[in-house]
CSV table of N, CA and C in Angstrom, one decimal:
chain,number,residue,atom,x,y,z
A,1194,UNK,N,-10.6,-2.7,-14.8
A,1194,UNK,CA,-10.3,-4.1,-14.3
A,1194,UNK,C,-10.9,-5.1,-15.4
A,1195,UNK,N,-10.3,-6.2,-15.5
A,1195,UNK,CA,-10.7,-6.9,-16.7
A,1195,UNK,C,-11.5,-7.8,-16.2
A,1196,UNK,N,-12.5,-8.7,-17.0
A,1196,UNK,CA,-13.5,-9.1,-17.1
A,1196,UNK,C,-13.1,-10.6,-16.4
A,1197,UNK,N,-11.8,-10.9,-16.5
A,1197,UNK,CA,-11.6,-12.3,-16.1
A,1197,UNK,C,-11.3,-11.9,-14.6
A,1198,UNK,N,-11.6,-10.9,-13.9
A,1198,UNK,CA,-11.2,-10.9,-12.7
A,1198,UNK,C,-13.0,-10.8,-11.8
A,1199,UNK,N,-13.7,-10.7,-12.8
A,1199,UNK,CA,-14.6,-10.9,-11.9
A,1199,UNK,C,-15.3,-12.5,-11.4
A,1200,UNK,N,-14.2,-12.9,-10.2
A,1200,UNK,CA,-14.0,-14.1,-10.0
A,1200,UNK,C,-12.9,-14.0,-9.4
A,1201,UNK,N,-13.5,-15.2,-8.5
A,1201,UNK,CA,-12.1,-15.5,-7.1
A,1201,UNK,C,-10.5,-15.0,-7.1
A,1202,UNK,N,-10.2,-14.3,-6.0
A,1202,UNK,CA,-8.7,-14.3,-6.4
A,1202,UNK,C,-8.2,-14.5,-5.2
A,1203,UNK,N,-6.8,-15.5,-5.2
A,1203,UNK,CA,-6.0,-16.0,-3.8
A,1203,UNK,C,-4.8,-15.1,-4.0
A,1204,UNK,N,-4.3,-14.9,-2.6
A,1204,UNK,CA,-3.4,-14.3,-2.5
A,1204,UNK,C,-2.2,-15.6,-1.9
A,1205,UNK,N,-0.8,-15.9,-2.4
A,1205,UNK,CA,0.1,-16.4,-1.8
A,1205,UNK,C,0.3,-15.7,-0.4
A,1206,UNK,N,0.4,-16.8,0.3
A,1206,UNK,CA,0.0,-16.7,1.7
A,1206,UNK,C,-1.2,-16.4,2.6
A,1207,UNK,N,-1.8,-15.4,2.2
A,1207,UNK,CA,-3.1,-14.7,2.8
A,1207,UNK,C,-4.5,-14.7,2.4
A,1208,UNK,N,-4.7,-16.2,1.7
A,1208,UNK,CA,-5.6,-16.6,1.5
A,1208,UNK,C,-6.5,-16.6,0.0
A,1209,UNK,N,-8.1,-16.2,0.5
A,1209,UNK,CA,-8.7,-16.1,-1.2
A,1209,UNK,C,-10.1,-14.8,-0.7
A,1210,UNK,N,-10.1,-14.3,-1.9
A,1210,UNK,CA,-11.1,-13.4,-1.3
A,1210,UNK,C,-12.0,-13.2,-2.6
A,1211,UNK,N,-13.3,-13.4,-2.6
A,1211,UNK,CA,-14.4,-14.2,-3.8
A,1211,UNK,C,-15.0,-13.5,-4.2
A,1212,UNK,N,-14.3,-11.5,-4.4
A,1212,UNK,CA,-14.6,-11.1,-5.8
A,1212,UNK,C,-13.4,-10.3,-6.1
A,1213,UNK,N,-12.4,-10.6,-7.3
A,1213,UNK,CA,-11.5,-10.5,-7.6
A,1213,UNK,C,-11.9,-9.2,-8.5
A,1214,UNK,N,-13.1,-8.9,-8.7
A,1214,UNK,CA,-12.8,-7.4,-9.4
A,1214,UNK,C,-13.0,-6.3,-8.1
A,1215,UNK,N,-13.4,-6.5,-7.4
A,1215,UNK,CA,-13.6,-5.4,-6.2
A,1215,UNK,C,-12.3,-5.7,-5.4
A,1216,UNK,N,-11.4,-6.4,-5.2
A,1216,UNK,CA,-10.6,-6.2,-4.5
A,1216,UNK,C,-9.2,-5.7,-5.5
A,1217,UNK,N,-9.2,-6.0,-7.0
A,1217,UNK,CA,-8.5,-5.3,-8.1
A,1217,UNK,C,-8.8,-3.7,-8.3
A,1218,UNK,N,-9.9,-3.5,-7.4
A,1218,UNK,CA,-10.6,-1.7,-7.8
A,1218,UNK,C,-10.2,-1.4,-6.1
A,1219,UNK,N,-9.8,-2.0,-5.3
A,1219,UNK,CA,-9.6,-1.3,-4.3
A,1219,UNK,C,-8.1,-1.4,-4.6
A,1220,UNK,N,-7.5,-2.4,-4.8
A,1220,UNK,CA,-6.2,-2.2,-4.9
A,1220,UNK,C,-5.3,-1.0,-5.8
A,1221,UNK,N,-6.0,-0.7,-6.9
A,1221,UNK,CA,-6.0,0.1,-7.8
A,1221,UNK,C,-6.6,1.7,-7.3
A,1222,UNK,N,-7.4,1.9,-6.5
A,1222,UNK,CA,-7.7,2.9,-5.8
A,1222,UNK,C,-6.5,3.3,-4.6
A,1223,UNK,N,-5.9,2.3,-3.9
A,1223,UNK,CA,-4.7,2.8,-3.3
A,1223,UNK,C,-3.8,2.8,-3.9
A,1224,UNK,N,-3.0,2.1,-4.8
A,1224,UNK,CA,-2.0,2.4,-5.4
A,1224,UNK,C,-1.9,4.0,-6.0
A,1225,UNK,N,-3.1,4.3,-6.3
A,1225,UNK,CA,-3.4,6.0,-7.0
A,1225,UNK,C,-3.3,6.6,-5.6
A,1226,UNK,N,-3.8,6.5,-4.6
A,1226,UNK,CA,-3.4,7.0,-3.3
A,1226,UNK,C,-2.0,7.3,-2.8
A,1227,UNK,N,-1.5,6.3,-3.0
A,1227,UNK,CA,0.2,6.1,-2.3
A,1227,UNK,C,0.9,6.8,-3.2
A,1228,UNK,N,0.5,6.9,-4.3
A,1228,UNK,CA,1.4,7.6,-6.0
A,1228,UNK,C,0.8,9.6,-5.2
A,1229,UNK,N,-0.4,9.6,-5.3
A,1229,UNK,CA,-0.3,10.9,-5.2
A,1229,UNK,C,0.0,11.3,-3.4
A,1230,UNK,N,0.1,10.6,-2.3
A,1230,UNK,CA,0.8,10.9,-1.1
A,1230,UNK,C,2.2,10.8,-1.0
A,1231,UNK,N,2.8,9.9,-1.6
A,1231,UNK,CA,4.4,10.3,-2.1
A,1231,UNK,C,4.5,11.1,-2.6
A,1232,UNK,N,3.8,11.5,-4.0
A,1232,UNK,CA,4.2,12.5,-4.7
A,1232,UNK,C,4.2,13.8,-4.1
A,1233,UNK,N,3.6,14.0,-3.2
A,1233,UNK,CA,3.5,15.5,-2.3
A,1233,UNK,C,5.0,15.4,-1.7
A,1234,UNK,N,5.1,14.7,-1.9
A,1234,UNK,CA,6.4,14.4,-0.8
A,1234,UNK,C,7.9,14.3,-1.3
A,1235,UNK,N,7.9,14.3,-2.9
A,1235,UNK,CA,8.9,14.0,-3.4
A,1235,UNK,C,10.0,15.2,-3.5
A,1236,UNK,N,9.6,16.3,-2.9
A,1236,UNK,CA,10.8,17.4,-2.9
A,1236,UNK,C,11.4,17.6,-1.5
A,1237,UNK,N,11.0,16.9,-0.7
A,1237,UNK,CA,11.2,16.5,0.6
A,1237,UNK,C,11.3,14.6,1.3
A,1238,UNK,N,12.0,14.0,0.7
A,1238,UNK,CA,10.9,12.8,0.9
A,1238,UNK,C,12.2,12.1,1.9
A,1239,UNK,N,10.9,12.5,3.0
A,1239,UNK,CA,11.6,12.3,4.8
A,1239,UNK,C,10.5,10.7,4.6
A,1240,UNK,N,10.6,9.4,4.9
A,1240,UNK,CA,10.1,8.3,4.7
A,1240,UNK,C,8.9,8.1,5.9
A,1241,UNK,N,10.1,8.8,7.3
A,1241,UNK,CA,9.0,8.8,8.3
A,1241,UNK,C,8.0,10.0,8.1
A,1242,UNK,N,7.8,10.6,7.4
A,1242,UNK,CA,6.6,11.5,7.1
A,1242,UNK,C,5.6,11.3,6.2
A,1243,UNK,N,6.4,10.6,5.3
A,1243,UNK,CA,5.5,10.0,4.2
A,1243,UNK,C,4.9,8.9,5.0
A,1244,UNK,N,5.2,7.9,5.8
A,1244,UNK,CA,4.7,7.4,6.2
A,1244,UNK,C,3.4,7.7,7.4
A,1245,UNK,N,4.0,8.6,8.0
A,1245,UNK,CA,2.9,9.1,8.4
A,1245,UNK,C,1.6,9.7,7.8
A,1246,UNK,N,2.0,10.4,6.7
A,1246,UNK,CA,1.1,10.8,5.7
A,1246,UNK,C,-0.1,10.1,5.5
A,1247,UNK,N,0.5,8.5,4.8
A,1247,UNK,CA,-0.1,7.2,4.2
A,1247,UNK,C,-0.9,6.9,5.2
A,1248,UNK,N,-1.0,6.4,6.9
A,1248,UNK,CA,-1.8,6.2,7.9
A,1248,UNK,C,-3.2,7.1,7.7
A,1249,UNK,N,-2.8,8.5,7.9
A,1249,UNK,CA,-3.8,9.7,8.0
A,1249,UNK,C,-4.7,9.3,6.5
A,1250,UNK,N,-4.0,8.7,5.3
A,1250,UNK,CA,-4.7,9.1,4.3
A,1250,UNK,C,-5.4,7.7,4.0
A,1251,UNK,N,-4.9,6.5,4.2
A,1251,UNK,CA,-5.0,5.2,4.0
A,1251,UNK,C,-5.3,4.2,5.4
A,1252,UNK,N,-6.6,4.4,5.3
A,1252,UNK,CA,-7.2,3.9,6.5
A,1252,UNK,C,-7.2,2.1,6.5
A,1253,UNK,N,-6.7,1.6,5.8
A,1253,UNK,CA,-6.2,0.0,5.6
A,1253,UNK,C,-4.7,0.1,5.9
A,1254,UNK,N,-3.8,1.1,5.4
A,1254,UNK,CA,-2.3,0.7,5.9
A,1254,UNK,C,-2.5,1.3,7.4
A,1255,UNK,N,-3.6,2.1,7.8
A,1255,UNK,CA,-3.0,2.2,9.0
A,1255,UNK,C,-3.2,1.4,10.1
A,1256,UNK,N,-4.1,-0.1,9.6
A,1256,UNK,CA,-4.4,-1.2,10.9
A,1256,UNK,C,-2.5,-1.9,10.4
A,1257,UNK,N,-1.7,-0.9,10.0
A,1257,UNK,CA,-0.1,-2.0,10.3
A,1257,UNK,C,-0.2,-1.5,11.7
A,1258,UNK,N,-0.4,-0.3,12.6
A,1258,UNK,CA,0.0,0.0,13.8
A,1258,UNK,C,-0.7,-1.2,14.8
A,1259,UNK,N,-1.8,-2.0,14.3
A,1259,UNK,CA,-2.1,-3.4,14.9
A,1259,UNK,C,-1.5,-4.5,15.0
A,1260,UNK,N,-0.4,-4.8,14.0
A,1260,UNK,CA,0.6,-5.6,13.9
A,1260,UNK,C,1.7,-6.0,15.2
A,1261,UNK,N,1.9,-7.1,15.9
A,1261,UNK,CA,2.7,-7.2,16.6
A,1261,UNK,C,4.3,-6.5,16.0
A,1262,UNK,N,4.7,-5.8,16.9
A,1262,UNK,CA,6.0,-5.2,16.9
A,1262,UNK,C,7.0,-5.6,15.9
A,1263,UNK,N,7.6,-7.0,15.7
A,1263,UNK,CA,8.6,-7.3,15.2
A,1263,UNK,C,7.7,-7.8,13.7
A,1264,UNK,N,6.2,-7.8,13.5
A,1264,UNK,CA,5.7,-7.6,12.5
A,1264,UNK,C,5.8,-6.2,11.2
A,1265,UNK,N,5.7,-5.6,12.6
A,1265,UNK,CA,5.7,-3.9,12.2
A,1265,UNK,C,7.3,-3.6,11.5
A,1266,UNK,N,8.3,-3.9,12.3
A,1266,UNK,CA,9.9,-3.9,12.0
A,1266,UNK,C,9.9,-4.2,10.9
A,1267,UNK,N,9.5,-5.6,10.3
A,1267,UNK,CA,9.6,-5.9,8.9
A,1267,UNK,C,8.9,-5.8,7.8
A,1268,UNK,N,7.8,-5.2,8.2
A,1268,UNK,CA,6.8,-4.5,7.4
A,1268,UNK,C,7.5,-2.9,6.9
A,1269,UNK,N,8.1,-2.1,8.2
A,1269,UNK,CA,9.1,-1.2,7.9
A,1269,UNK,C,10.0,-1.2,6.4
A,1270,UNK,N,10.5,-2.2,6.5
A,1270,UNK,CA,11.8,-2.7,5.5
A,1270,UNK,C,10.6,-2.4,4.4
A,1271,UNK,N,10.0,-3.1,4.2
A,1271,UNK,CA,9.2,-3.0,2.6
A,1271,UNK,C,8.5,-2.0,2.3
A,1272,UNK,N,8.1,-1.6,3.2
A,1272,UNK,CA,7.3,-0.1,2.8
A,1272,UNK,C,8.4,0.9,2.8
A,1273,UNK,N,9.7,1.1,3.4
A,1273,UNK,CA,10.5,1.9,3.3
A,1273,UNK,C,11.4,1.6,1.4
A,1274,UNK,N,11.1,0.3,0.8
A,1274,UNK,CA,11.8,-0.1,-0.3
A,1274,UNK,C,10.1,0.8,-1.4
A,1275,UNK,N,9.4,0.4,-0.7
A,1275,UNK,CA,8.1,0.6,-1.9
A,1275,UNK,C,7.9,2.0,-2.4
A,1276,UNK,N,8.3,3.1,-0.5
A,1276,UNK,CA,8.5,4.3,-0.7
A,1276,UNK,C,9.5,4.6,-1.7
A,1277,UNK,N,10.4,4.4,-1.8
A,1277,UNK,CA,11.7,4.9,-2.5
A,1277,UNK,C,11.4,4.3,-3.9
A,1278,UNK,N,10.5,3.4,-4.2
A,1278,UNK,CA,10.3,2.7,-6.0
A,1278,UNK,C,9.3,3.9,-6.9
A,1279,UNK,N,8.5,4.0,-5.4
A,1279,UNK,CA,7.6,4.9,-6.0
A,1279,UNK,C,8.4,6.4,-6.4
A,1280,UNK,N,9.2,7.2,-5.4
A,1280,UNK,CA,9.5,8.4,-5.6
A,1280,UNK,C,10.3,8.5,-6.8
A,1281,UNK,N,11.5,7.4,-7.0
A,1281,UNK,CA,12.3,7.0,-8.1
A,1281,UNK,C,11.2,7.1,-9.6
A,1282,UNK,N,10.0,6.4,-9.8
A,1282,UNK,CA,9.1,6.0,-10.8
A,1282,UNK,C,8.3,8.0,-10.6
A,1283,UNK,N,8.5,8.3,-9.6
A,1283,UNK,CA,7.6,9.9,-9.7
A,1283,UNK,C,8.7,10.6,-10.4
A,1284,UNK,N,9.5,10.6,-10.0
A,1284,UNK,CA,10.9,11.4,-10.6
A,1284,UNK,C,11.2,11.3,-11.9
């Protein structure tokens, strides 16, 4: 993580969170998470399993099941686009 990130970082929409290198090392720790739980998955890749997967392994994606319902619906759509960027980038 680079040295200018140790310091504030906002997110569009979702506010600001006041250490930009620890939330760059957590984000960077899941992304390596989701890369190697798709990947298990790429000779099979059922979306509702992979998704299931990602809950069991990713204890932050899985407070989406706290999301009001039609939150959850559209949350659906992107993570079903993010699964398929990633398997396409594994392949």
């Amino acid at each position: 993580v680079a040295a200018e990130a140790d310091r504030k970082i906002c997110f569009g929409h979702y506010g600001m969170h006041p250490d930009g290198k620890q939330i760059l090392e957590l984000a960077r720790a899941q992304l390596a998470l989701w890369l190697d739980v798709v990947g298990r998955h790429a000779e099979n890749p059922d979306t509702q399993a992979i998704v299931a997967d990602l809950k069991k392994q990713d204890q932050v994606f899985a407070l989406i099941d706290n999301l009001p319902g039609a939150d959850q619906r559209r949350e659906a759509y992107f993570i079903g686009n993010t699964i398929a960027g990633m398997l396409d980038y594994i392949r």
